[in-house]
C-alpha positions as a printed NumPy array, in Angstrom:
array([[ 83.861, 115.743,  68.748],
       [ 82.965, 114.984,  65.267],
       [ 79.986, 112.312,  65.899],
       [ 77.702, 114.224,  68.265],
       [ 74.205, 114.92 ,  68.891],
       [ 73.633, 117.769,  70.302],
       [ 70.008, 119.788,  71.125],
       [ 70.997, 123.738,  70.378],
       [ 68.848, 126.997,  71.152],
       [ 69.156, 129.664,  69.235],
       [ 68.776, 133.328,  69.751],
       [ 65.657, 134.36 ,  67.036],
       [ 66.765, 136.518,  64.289],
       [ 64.955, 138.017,  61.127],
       [ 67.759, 137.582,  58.842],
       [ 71.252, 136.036,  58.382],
       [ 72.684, 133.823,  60.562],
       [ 71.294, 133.353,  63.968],
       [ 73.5  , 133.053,  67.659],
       [ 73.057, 130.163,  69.177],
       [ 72.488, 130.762,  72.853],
       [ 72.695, 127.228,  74.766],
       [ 73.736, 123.8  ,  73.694],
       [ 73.547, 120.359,  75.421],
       [ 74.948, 116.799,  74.259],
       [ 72.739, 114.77 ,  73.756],
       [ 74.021, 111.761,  72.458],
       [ 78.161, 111.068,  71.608],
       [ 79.372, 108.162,  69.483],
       [ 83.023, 108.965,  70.946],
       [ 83.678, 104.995,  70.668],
       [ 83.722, 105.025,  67.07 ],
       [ 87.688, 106.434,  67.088],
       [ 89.077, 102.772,  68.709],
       [ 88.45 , 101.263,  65.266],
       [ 90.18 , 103.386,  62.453],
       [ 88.78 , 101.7  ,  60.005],
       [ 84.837, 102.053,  61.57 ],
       [ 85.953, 105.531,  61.736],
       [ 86.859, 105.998,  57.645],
       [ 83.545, 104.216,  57.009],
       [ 81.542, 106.185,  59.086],
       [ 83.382, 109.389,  57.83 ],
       [ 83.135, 108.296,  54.079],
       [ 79.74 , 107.888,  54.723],
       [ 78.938, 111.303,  56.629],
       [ 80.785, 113.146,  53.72 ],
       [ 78.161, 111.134,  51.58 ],
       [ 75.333, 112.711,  53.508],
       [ 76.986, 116.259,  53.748],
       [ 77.236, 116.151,  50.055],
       [ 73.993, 114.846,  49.317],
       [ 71.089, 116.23 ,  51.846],
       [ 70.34 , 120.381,  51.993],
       [ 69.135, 122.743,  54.626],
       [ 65.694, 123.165,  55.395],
       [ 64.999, 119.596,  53.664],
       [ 64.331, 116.982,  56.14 ],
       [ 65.81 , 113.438,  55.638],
       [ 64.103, 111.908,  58.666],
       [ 64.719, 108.492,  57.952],
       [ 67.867, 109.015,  56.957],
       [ 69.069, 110.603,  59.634],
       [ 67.564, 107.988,  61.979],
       [ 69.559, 105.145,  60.308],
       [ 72.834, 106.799,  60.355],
       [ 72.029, 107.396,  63.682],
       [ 71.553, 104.16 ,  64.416],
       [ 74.973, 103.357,  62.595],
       [ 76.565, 105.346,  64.589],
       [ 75.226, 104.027,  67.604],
       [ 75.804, 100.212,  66.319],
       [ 79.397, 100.838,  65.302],
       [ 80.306, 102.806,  68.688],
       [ 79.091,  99.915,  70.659],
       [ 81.301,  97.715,  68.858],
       [ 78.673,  96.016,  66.782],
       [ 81.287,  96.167,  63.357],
       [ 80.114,  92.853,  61.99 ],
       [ 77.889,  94.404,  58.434],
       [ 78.485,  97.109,  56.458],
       [ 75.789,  99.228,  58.649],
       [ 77.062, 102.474,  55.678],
       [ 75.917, 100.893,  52.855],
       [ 72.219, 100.435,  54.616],
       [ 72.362, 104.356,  55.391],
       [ 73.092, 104.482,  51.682],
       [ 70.135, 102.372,  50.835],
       [ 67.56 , 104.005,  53.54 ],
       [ 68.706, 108.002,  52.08 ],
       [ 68.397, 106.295,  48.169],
       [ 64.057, 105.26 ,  49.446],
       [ 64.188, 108.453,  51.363],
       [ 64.944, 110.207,  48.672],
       [ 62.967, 107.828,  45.335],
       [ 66.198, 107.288,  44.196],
       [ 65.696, 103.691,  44.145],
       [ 64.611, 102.217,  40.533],
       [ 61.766,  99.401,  40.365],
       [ 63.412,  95.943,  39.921],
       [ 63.364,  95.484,  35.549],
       [ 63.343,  92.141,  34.29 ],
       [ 61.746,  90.381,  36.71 ],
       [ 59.059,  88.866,  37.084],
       [ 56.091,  90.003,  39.744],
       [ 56.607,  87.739,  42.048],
       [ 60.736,  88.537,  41.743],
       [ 59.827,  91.432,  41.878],
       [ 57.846,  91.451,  45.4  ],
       [ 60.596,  89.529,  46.661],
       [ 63.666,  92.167,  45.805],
       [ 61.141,  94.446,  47.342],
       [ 60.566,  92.845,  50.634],
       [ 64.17 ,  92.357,  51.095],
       [ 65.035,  96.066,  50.328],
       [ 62.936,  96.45 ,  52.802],
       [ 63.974,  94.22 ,  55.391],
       [ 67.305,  95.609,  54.982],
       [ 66.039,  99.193,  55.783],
       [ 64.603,  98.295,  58.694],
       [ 67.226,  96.322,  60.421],
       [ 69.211,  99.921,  60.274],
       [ 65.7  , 101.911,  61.374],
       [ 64.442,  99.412,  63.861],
       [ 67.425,  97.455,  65.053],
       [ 66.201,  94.429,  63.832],
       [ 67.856,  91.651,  62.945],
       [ 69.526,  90.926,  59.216],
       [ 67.346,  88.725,  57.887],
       [ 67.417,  84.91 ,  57.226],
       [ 69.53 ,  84.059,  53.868],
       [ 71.73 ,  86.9  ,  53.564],
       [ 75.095,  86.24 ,  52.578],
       [ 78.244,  87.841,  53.048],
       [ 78.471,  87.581,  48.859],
       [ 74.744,  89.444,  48.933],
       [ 76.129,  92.188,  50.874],
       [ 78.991,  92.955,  48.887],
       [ 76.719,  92.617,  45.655],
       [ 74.141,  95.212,  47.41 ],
       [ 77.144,  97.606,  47.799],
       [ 78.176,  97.315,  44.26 ],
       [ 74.366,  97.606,  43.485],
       [ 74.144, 101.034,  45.78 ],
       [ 77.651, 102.471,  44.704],
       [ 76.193, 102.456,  40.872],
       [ 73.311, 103.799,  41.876],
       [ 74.869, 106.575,  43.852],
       [ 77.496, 107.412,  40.375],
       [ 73.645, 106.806,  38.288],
       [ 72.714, 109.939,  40.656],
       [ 75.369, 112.204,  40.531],
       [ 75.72 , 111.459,  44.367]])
């Protein structure tokens, strides 16, 4: 029950908390529990996002890529870290992610384009792209993690 999209109505109110009235499922990621350690990930990283997005403050992209996580790690798809590109998408989302220093401009332009190539294989489903390493991976994480600690997040 915990990984669950549901569409809910709610009774209107003025003030307080409002009833809901009728809810539907919309989408389950049930799968995820036949791999226990997809399942820490995936929780690690939803106690990321609890911690770290607010009510009333949209995260669209965000949301869309841990969607899309969710969806890729239920249908057995466990092969990258699909958490740490959540992490990267909510860090854009959000500005949180610091211009590349020390390079040069045309460094520079690359790190870009491959931050965001790696955002969009986890919006758009596309593929990882040419060139990246297991090794780059595990260096993005490292890179994301400080930036997360950087942030308070």
């Amino acid at each position: 029950d915990l990984f669950r999209v549901l569409r809910v109505e709610f009774r209107p109110g003025t003030e307080g908390l409002v009833t809901p009235i009728n809810a539907d499922l919309v989408e389950d990621f049930d799968a995820l529990a036949r791999n226990p350690r997809t399942f820490a990930d995936v929780c690690e990283v939803a106690v990321f996002l609890i911690r770290n997005t607010y009510p009333e403050i949209s995260v669209p992209l965000t949301y869309q890529a841990f969607k899309n996580a969710l969806a890729r790690y239920a249908s057995g798809d466990d092969a990258q870290d699909w958490c740490n590109l959540v992490k990267l998408v909510y860090l854009g989302e959000n500005g949180m992610l610091p211009d590349p220093e020390g390079l040069d401009i045309a460094q520079a332009d690359i790190h870009a384009k491959v931050v965001r190539r790696l955002a969009r294989v986890i919006l758009k489903g596309a593929s990882m792209p040419d060139g990246i390493t297991k090794q780059y991976l595990e260096d993005l994480k490292s890179w994301l993690n400080g930036l997360c600690q950087y942030h308070d997040l």
